[in-house]
XYZ file of C-alpha atoms in Angstrom:
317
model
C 93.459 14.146 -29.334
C 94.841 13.156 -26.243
C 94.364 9.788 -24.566
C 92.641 11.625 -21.788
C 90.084 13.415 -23.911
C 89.355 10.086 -25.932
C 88.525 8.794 -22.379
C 86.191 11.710 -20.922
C 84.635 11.462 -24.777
C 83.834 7.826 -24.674
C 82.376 7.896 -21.045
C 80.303 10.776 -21.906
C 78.783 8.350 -25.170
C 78.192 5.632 -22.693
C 76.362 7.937 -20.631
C 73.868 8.888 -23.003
C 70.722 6.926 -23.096
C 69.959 4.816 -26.609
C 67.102 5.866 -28.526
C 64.127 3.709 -27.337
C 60.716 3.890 -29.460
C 58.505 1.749 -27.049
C 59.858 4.188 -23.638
C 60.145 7.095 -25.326
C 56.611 6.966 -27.515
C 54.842 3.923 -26.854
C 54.354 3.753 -23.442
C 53.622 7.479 -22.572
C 50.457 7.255 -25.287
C 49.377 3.759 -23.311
C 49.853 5.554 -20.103
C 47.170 8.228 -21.173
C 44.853 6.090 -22.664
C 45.527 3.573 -19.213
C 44.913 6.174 -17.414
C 41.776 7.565 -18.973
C 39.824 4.213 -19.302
C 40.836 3.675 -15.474
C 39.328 7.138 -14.403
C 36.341 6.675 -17.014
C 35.780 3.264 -15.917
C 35.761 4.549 -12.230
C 33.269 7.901 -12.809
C 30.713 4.983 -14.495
C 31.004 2.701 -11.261
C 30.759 5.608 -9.260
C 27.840 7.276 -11.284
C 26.111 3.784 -11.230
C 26.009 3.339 -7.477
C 24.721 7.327 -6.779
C 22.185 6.251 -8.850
C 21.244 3.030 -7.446
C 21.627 4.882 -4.007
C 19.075 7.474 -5.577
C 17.016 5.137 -6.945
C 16.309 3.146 -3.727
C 15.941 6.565 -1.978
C 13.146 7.347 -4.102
C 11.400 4.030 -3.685
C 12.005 4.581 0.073
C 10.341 7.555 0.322
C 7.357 6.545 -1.841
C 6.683 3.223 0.482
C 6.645 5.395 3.027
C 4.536 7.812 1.342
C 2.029 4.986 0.118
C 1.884 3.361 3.762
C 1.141 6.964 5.723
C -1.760 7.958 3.390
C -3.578 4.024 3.561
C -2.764 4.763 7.535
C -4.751 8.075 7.110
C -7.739 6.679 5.615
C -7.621 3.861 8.106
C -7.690 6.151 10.577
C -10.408 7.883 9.168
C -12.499 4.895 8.686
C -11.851 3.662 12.530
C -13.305 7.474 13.061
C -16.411 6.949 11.765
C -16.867 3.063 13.149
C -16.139 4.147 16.227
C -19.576 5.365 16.363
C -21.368 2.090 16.264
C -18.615 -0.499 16.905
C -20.725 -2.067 19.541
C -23.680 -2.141 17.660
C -25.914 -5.549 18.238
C -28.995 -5.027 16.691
C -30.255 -6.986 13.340
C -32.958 -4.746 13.213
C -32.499 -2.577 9.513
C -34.322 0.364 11.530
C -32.304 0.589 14.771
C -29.219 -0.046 12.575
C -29.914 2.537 9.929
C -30.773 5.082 12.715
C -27.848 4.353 14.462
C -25.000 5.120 11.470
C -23.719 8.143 12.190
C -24.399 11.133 9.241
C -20.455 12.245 8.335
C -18.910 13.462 5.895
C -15.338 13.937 5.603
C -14.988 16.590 3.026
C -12.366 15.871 -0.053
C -11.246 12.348 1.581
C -10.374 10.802 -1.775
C -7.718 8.855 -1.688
C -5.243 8.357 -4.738
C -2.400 6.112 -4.973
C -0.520 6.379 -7.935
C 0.209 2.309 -8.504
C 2.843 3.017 -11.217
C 5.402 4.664 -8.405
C 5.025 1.108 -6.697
C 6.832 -0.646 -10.131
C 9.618 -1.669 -7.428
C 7.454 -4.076 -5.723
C 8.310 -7.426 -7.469
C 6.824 -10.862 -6.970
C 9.299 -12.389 -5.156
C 12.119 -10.755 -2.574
C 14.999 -9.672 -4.004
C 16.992 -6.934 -1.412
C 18.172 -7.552 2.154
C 18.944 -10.891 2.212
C 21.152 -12.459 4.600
C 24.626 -13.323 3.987
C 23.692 -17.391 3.550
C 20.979 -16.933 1.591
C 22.790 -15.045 -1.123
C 25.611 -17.605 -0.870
C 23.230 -20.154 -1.673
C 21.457 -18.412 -4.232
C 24.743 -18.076 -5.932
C 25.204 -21.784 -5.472
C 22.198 -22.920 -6.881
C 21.074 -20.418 -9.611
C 24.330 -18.956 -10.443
C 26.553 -22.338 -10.474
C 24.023 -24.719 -11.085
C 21.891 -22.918 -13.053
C 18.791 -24.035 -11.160
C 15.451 -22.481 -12.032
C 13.576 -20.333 -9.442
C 10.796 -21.394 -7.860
C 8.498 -18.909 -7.827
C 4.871 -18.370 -6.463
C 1.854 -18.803 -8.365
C -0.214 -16.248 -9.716
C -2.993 -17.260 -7.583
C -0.639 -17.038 -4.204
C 0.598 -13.156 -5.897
C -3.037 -11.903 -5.947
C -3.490 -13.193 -2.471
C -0.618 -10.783 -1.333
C -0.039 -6.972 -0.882
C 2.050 -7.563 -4.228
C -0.665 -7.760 -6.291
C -1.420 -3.629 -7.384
C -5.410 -5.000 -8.322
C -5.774 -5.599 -4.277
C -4.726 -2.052 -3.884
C -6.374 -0.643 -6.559
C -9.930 -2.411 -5.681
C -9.177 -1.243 -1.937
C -8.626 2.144 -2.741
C -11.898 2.265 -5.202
C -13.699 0.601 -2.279
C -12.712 3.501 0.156
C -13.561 6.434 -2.310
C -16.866 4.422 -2.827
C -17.615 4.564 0.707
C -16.913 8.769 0.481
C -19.101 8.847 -2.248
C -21.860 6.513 -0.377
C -21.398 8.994 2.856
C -22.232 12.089 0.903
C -25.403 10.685 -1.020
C -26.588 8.988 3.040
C -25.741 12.952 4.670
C -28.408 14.337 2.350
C -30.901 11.479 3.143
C -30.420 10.947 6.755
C -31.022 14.827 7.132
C -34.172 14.684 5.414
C -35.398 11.182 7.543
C -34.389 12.867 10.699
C -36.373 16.155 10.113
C -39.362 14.336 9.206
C -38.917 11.982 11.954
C -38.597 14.641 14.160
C -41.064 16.442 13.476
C -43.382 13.203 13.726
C -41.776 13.220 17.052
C -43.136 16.581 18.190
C -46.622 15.660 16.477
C -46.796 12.492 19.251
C -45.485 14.373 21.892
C -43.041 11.889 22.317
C -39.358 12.379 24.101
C -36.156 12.537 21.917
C -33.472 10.282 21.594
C -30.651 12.240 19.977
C -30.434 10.121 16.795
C -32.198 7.161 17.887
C -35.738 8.269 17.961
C -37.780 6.495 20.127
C -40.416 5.699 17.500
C -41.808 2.195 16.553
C -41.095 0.377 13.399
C -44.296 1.122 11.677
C -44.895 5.038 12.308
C -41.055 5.984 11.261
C -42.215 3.339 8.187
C -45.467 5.342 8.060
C -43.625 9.018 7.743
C -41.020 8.652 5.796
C -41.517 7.928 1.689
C -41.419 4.703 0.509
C -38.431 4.813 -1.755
C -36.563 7.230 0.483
C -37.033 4.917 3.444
C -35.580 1.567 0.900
C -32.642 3.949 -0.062
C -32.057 4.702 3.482
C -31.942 1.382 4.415
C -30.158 0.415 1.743
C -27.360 2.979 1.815
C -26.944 1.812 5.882
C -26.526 -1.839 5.217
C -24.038 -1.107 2.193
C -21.793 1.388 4.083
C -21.683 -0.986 7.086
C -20.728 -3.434 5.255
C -18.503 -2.142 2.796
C -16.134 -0.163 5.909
C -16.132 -3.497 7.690
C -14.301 -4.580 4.265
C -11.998 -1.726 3.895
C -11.013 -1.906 7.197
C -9.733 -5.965 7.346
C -8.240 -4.673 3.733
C -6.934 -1.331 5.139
C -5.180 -2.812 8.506
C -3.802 -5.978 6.703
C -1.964 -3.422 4.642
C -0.784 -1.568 6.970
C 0.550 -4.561 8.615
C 2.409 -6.092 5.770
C 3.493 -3.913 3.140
C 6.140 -2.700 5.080
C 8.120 -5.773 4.770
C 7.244 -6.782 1.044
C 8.306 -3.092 0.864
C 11.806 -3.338 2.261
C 12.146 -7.302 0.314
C 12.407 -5.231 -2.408
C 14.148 -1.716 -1.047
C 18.578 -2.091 -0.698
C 17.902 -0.227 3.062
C 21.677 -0.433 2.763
C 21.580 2.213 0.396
C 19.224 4.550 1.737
C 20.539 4.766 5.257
C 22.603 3.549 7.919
C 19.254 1.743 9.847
C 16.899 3.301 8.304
C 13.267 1.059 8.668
C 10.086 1.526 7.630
C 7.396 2.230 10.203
C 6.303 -0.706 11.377
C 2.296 -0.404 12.737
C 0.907 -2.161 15.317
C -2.584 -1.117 16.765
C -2.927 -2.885 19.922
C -5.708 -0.338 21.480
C -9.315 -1.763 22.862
C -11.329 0.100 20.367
C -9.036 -0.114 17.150
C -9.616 -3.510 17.986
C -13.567 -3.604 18.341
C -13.882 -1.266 15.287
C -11.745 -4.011 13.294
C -13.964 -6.099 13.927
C -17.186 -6.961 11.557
C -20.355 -5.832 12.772
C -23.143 -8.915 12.499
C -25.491 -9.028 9.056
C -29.472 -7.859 10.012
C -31.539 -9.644 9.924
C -31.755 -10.333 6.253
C -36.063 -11.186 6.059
C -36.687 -8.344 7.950
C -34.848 -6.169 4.972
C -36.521 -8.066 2.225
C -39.619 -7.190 3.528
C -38.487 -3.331 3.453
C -36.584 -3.632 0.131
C -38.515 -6.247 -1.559
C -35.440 -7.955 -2.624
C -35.119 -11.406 -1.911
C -33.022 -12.917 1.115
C -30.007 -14.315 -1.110
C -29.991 -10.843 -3.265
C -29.522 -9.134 -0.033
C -26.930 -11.541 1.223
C -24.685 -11.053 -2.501
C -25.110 -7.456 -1.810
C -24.412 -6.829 1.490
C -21.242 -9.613 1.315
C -17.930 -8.748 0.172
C -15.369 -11.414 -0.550
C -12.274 -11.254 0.848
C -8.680 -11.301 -1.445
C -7.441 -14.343 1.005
């Protein structure tokens, strides 16, 4: 062999690439694996946040869903007051006689309190850039211990599901209460109508004009204490449910969205925010004054302070 072809031969040798086990094996099967974990890593991150995204979505749309049908049955409720906001009278009589007979047809209302799991005790979404800095600071750093409200300061709140669930029972009560007062305020009107036409006397379209003791006189004795009875209870139970009713209205939206990412249900997306300014909202909101409490113990024969327990609800605050 030639001194030229022992040259061409040896720079051909040094050309070709030593055998390397880590670059020719190794690192191709790391690669794949790298590159797997990387993309599995990324669909979990990815799957998480849809679902967060969905899962705020959902609680979204169930706020909103819980605040439209409590605005409903206020709405309904502010109906029916309507018709004797300005009523003045302490007299059981005039006041019983002056209740409107309604009934709303299948007005139940159902809120289902375990779609509201979301709502927590204390805020914990939409907070503002310093206040999550210094959350981090204090419970994440120095390990500080929240301070959070008392039980008795929950149940004064729209975070407590009992308030709800006592407010709803209260306002499918009051259906129930309108459909048994319907059948008896029918009945006391037709008798006291026709007691009307017997004395010759001029109508009043609902408010006969009929003293105390012959509508007493012509009605039965235990239909006339039920229909007394039924009056005072509904007046005073709406009067309730409304304060409870329009205080919800007014502040679960914002407990709703302390606890509702709005980030991640849309770009400004709010929830309604109600604010019933108008003259007789306003009057209806407002109680009507307790009768004249001897004057019903002498129809009911209950005594004053049983009729003042009975005709008084407390309030949650």
């Amino acid at each position: 062999m030639n001194q030229d072809a022992l040259l061409i031969a040896q720079s051909i040798s040094e050309l070709k690439q030593n055998s390397d086990v880590f670059k020719d094996y190794f690192f191709p099967i790391v690669m794949s694996f790298f590159s797997a974990f990387l993309g599995g890593v990324s669909a979990y991150y990815f799957n998480q946040r849809q679902e967060k995204n969905k899962f705020e979505k959902e609680n979204f749309i169930v706020a909103t869903k819980v605040l439209t049908t409590i605005l409903s049955a206020l709405n309904d409720l502010v109906a029916i007051k309507s018709n004797y906001h300005d009523l003045k009278s302490k007299d059981p009589i005039a006041r019983a006689l002056a209740f409107p007979a309604v009934i709303l047809g299948d007005s139940k209302l159902t809120i289902d309190l375990s779609s509201l799991s979301f709502i927590k005790n204390v805020p914990t979404a939409n907070k503002k850039t310093h206040i999550k800095f210094m959350d981090f600071i204090l419970y994440k750093m120095l390990r500080l211990k929240k301070i959070k409200p008392s039980s008795e300061e929950i149940q004064k709140t729209w975070r407590n599901y009992s308030r709800l669930s006592a407010c709803v029972s209260n306002y499918n009560y009051i259906m129930e209460l309108l459909k048994v007062r319907f059948t008896v305020d029918n009945e006391i009107k037709a008798r006291l109508s026709a007691k009307h036409d017997e004395l010759t006397s001029e109508a009043n379209a609902g408010r006969m004009m009929l003293s105390s003791e012959v509508i007493r006189s012509s009605i039965d004795k235990n239909t006339f204490i039920k229909y007394i009875d039924l009056s005072e209870m509904l007046i005073a139970l709406i009067d309730n449910v409304l304060k409870e009713l329009d205080s919800f209205v007014t502040e679960f939206p914002s407990i709703a969205e302390s606890n509702i990412e709005l980030s991640k249900v849309g770009r400004g997306v709010r929830l309604v925010i109600v604010k019933n300014d108008r003259p007789l909202y306003l009057s209806c909101i407002k109680a009507i004054d307790k009768p004249d409490f001897e004057l019903v113990s002498q129809i009911t024969g209950m005594n004053t302070e049983e009729i003042r327990r009975r005709y008084t609800f407390s309030d949650w605050y």
